[in-house]
PDB file of C-alpha atoms in Angstrom:
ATOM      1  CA  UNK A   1       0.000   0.000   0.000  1.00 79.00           C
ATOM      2  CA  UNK A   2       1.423   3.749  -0.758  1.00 88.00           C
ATOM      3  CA  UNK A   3       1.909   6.114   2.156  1.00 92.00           C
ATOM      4  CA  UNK A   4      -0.448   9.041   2.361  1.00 93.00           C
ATOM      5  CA  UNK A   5       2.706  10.836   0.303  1.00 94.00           C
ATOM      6  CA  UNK A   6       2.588   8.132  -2.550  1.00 95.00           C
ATOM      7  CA  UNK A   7      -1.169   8.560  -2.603  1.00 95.00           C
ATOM      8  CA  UNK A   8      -0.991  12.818  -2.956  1.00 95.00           C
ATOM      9  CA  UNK A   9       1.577  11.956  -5.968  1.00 96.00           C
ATOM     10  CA  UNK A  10      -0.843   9.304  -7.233  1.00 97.00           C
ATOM     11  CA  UNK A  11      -3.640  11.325  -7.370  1.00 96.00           C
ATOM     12  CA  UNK A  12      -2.618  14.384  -8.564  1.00 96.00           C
ATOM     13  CA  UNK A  13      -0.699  12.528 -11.105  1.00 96.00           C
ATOM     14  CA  UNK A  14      -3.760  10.346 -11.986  1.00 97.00           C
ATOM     15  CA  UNK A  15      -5.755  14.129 -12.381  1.00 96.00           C
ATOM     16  CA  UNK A  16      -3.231  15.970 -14.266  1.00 95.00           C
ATOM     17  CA  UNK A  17      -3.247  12.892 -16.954  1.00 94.00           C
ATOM     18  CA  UNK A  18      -7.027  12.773 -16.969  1.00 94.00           C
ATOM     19  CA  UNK A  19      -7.464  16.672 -17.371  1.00 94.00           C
ATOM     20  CA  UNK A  20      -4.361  17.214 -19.954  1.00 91.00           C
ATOM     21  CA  UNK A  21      -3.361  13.878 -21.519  1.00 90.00           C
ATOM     22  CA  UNK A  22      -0.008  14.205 -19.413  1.00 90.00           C
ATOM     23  CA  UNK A  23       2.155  14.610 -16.389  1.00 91.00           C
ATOM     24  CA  UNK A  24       5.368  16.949 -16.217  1.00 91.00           C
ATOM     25  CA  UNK A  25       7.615  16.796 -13.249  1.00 92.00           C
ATOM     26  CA  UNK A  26       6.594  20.738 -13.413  1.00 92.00           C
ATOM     27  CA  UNK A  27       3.338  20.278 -13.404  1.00 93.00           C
ATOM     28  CA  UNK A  28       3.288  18.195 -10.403  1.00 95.00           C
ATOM     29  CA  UNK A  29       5.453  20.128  -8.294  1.00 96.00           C
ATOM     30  CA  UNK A  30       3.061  23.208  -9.091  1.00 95.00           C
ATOM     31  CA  UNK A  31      -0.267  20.953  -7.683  1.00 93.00           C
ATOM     32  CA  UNK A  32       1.483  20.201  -4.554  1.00 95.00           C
ATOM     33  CA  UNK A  33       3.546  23.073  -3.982  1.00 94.00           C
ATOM     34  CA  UNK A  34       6.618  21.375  -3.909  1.00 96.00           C
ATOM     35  CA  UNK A  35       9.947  21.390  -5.771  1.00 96.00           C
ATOM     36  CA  UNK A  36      10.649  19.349  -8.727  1.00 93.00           C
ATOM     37  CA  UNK A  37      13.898  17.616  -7.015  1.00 94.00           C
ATOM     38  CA  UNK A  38      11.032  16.150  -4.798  1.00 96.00           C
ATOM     39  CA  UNK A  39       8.842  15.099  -7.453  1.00 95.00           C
ATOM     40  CA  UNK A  40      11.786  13.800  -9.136  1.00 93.00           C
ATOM     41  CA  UNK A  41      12.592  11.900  -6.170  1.00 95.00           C
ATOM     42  CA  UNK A  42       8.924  10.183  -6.003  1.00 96.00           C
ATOM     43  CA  UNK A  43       8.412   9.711  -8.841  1.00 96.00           C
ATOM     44  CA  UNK A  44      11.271   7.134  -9.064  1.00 94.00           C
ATOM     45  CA  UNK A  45       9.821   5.705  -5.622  1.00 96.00           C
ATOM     46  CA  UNK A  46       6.324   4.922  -7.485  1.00 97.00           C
ATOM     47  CA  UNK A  47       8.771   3.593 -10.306  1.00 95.00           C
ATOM     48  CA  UNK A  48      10.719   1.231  -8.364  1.00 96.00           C
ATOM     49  CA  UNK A  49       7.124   0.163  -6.669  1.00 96.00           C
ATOM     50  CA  UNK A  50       5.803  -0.008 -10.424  1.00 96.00           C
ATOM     51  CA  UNK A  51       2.582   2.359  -9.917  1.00 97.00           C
ATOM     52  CA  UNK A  52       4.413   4.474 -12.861  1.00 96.00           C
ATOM     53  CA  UNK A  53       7.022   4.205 -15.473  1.00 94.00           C
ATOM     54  CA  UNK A  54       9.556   6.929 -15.621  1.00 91.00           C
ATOM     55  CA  UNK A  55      11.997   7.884 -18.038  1.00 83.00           C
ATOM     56  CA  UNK A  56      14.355  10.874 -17.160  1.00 80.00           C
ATOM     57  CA  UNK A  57      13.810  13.696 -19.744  1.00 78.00           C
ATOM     58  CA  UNK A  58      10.597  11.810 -21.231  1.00 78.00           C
ATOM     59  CA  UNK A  59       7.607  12.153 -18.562  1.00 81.00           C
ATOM     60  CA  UNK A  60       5.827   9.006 -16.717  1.00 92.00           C
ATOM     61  CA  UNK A  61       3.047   6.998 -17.665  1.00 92.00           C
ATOM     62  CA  UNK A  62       0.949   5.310 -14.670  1.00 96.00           C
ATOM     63  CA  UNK A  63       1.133   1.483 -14.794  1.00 96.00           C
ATOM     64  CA  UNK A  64      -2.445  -0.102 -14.366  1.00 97.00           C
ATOM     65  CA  UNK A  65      -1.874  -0.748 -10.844  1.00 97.00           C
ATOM     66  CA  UNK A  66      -0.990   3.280 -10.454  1.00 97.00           C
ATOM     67  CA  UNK A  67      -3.961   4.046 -13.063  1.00 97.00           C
ATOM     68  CA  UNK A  68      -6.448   2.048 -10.494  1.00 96.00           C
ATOM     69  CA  UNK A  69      -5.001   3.795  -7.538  1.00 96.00           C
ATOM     70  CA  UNK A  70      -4.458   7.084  -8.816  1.00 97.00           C
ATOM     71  CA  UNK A  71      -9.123   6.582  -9.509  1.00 97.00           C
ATOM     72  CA  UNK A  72      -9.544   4.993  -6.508  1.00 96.00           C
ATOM     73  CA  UNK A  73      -8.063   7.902  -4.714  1.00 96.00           C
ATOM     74  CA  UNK A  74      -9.527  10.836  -6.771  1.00 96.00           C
ATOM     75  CA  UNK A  75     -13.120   9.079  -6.167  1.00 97.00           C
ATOM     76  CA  UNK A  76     -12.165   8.793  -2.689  1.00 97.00           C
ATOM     77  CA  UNK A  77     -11.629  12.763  -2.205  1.00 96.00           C
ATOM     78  CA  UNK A  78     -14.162  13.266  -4.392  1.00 97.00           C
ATOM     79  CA  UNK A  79     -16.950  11.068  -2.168  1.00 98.00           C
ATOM     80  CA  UNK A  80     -15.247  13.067   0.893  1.00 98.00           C
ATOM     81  CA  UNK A  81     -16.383  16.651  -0.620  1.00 97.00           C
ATOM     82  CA  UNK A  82     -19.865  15.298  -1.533  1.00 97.00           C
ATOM     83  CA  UNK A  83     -20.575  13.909   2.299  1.00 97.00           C
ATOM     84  CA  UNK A  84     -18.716  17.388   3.872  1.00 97.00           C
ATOM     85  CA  UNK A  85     -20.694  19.374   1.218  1.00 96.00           C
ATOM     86  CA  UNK A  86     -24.306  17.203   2.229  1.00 95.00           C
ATOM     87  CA  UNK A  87     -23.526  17.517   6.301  1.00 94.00           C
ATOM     88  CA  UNK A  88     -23.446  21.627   5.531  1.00 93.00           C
ATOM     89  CA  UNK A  89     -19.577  22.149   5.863  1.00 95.00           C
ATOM     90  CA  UNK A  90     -18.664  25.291   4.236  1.00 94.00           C
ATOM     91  CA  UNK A  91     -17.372  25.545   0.702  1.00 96.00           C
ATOM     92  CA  UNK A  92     -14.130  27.125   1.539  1.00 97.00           C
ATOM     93  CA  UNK A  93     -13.306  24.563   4.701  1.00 97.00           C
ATOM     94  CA  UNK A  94     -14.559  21.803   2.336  1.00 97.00           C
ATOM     95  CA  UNK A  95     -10.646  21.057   0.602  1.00 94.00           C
ATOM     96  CA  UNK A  96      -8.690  21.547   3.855  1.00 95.00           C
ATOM     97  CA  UNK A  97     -10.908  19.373   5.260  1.00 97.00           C
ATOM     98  CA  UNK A  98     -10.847  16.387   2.953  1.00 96.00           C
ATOM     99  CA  UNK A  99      -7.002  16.680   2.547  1.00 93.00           C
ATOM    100  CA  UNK A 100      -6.459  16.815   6.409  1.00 93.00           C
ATOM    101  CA  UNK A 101      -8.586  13.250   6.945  1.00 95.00           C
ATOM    102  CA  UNK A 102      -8.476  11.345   3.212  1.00 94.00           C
ATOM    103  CA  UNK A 103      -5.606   9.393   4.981  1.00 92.00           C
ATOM    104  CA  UNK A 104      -6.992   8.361   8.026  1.00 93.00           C
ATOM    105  CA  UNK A 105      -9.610   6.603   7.285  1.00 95.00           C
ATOM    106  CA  UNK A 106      -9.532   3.071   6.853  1.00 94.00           C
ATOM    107  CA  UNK A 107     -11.159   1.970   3.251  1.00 93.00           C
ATOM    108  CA  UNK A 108     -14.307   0.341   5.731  1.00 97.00           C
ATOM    109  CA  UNK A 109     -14.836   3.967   6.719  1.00 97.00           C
ATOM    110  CA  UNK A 110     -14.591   5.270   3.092  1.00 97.00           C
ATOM    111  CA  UNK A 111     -17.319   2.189   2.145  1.00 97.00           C
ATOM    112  CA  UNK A 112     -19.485   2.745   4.398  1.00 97.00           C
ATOM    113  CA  UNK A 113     -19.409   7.132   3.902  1.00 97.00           C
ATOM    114  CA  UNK A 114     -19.704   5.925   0.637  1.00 97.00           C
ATOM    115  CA  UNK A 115     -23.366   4.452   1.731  1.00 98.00           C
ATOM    116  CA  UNK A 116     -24.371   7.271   3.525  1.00 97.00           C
ATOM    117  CA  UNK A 117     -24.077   9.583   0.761  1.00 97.00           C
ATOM    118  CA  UNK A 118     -25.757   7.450  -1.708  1.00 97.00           C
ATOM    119  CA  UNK A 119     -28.769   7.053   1.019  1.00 97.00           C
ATOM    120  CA  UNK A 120     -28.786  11.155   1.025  1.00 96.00           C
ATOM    121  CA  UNK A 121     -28.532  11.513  -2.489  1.00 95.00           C
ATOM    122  CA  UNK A 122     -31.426   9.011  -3.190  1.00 97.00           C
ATOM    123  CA  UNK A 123     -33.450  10.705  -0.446  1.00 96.00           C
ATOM    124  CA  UNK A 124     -33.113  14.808  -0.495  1.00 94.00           C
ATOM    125  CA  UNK A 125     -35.947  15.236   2.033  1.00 95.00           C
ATOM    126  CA  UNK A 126     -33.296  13.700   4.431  1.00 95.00           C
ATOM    127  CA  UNK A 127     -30.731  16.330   3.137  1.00 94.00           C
ATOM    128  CA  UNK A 128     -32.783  19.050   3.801  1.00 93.00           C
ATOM    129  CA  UNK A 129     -33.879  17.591   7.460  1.00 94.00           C
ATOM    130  CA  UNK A 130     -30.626  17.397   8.089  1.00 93.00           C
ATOM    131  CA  UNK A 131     -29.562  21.234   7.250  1.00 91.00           C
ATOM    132  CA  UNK A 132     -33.074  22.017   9.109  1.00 92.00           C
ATOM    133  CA  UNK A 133     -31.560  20.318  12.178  1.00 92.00           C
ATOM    134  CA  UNK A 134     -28.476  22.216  11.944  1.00 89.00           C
ATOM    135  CA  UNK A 135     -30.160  25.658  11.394  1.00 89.00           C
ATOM    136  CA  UNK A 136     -32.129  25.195  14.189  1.00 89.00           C
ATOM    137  CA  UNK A 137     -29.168  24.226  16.463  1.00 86.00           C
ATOM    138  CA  UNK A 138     -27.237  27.141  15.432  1.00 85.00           C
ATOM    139  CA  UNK A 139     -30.411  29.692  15.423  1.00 86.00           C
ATOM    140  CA  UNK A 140     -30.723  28.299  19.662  1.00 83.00           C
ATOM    141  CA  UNK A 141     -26.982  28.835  20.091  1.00 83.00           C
ATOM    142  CA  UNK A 142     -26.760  32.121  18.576  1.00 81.00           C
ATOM    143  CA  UNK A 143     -30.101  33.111  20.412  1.00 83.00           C
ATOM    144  CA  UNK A 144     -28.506  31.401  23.554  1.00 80.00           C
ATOM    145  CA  UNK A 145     -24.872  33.646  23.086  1.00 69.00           C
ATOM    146  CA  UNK A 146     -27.331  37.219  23.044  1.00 60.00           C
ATOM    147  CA  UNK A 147     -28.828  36.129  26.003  1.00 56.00           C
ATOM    148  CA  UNK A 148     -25.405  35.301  27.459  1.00 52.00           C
ATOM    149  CA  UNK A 149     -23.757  38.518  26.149  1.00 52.00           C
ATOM    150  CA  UNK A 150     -27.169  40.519  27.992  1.00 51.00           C
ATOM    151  CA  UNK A 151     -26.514  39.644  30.991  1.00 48.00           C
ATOM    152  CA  UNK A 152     -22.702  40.211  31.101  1.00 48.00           C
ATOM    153  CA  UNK A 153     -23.836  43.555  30.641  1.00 48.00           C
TER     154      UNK A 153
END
């Protein structure tokens, strides 16, 4: 199995070839926001463990072990948004988020999140009981934090 570092390379290497046919060592380093020595580096990890090919000066191909890694990983961040997005986490906490757990969770977990959001998405009225829920709770704390605040006074 990668390490959560193998799987960030994996996936954003699995991406960049879906979106633009290819993957530069540039191009990588830019996604993660890391040098190209270091890509260089990893990228002859995920050689040697044969989830790529790599040719110095040519670019990298994914080997169909890293081709059905690199998906299972970009379907696993992608499920992760969709069950943040559905239990009302905020758009812009939504990424952060994802990327801080994606690696903690054993593949049970992901399964069964993975049921959950297919049992919201085939049933919106429990979506939007949900969201009532948490309006409601955050209506009675912000009512309960004026109250609070009112009497400090």
């Amino acid at each position: 199995m990668p390490t959560p570092s193998m799987e960030d390379y994996l996936e954003n290497i699995y991406k960049l070839i879906d979106q633009k046919g290819y993957a530069r060592v540039s191009d990588i380093a830019e996604a993660l926001d890391v040098h190209p020595s270091s890509v260089t580096k990893m990228v002859q990890k995920l050689d040697k463990d044969k989830y790529l090919v790599y040719e110095k000066y040519r670019g990298l191909v994914l080997t169909p072990k890293g081709k059905k890694i690199g998906k299972r990983l970009v379907d696993r961040h992608d499920l992760l948004e969709d069950f943040l997005r559905i239990i009302g986490v905020s758009e812009e906490k939504i990424y952060q988020d994802v990327e801080g757990i994606e690696h903690h969770l054993s593949w049970d977990s992901i399964t069964c999140i993975e049921y959950l959001v297919e049992y919201f998405q085939r049933n919106p009225e429990r979506i939007a009981e949900l969201r009532a829920l948490k309006e409601a709770d955050e209506v009675s704390e912000a009512n309960t934090d004026g109250d609070s605040e009112k009497t400090v006074e």
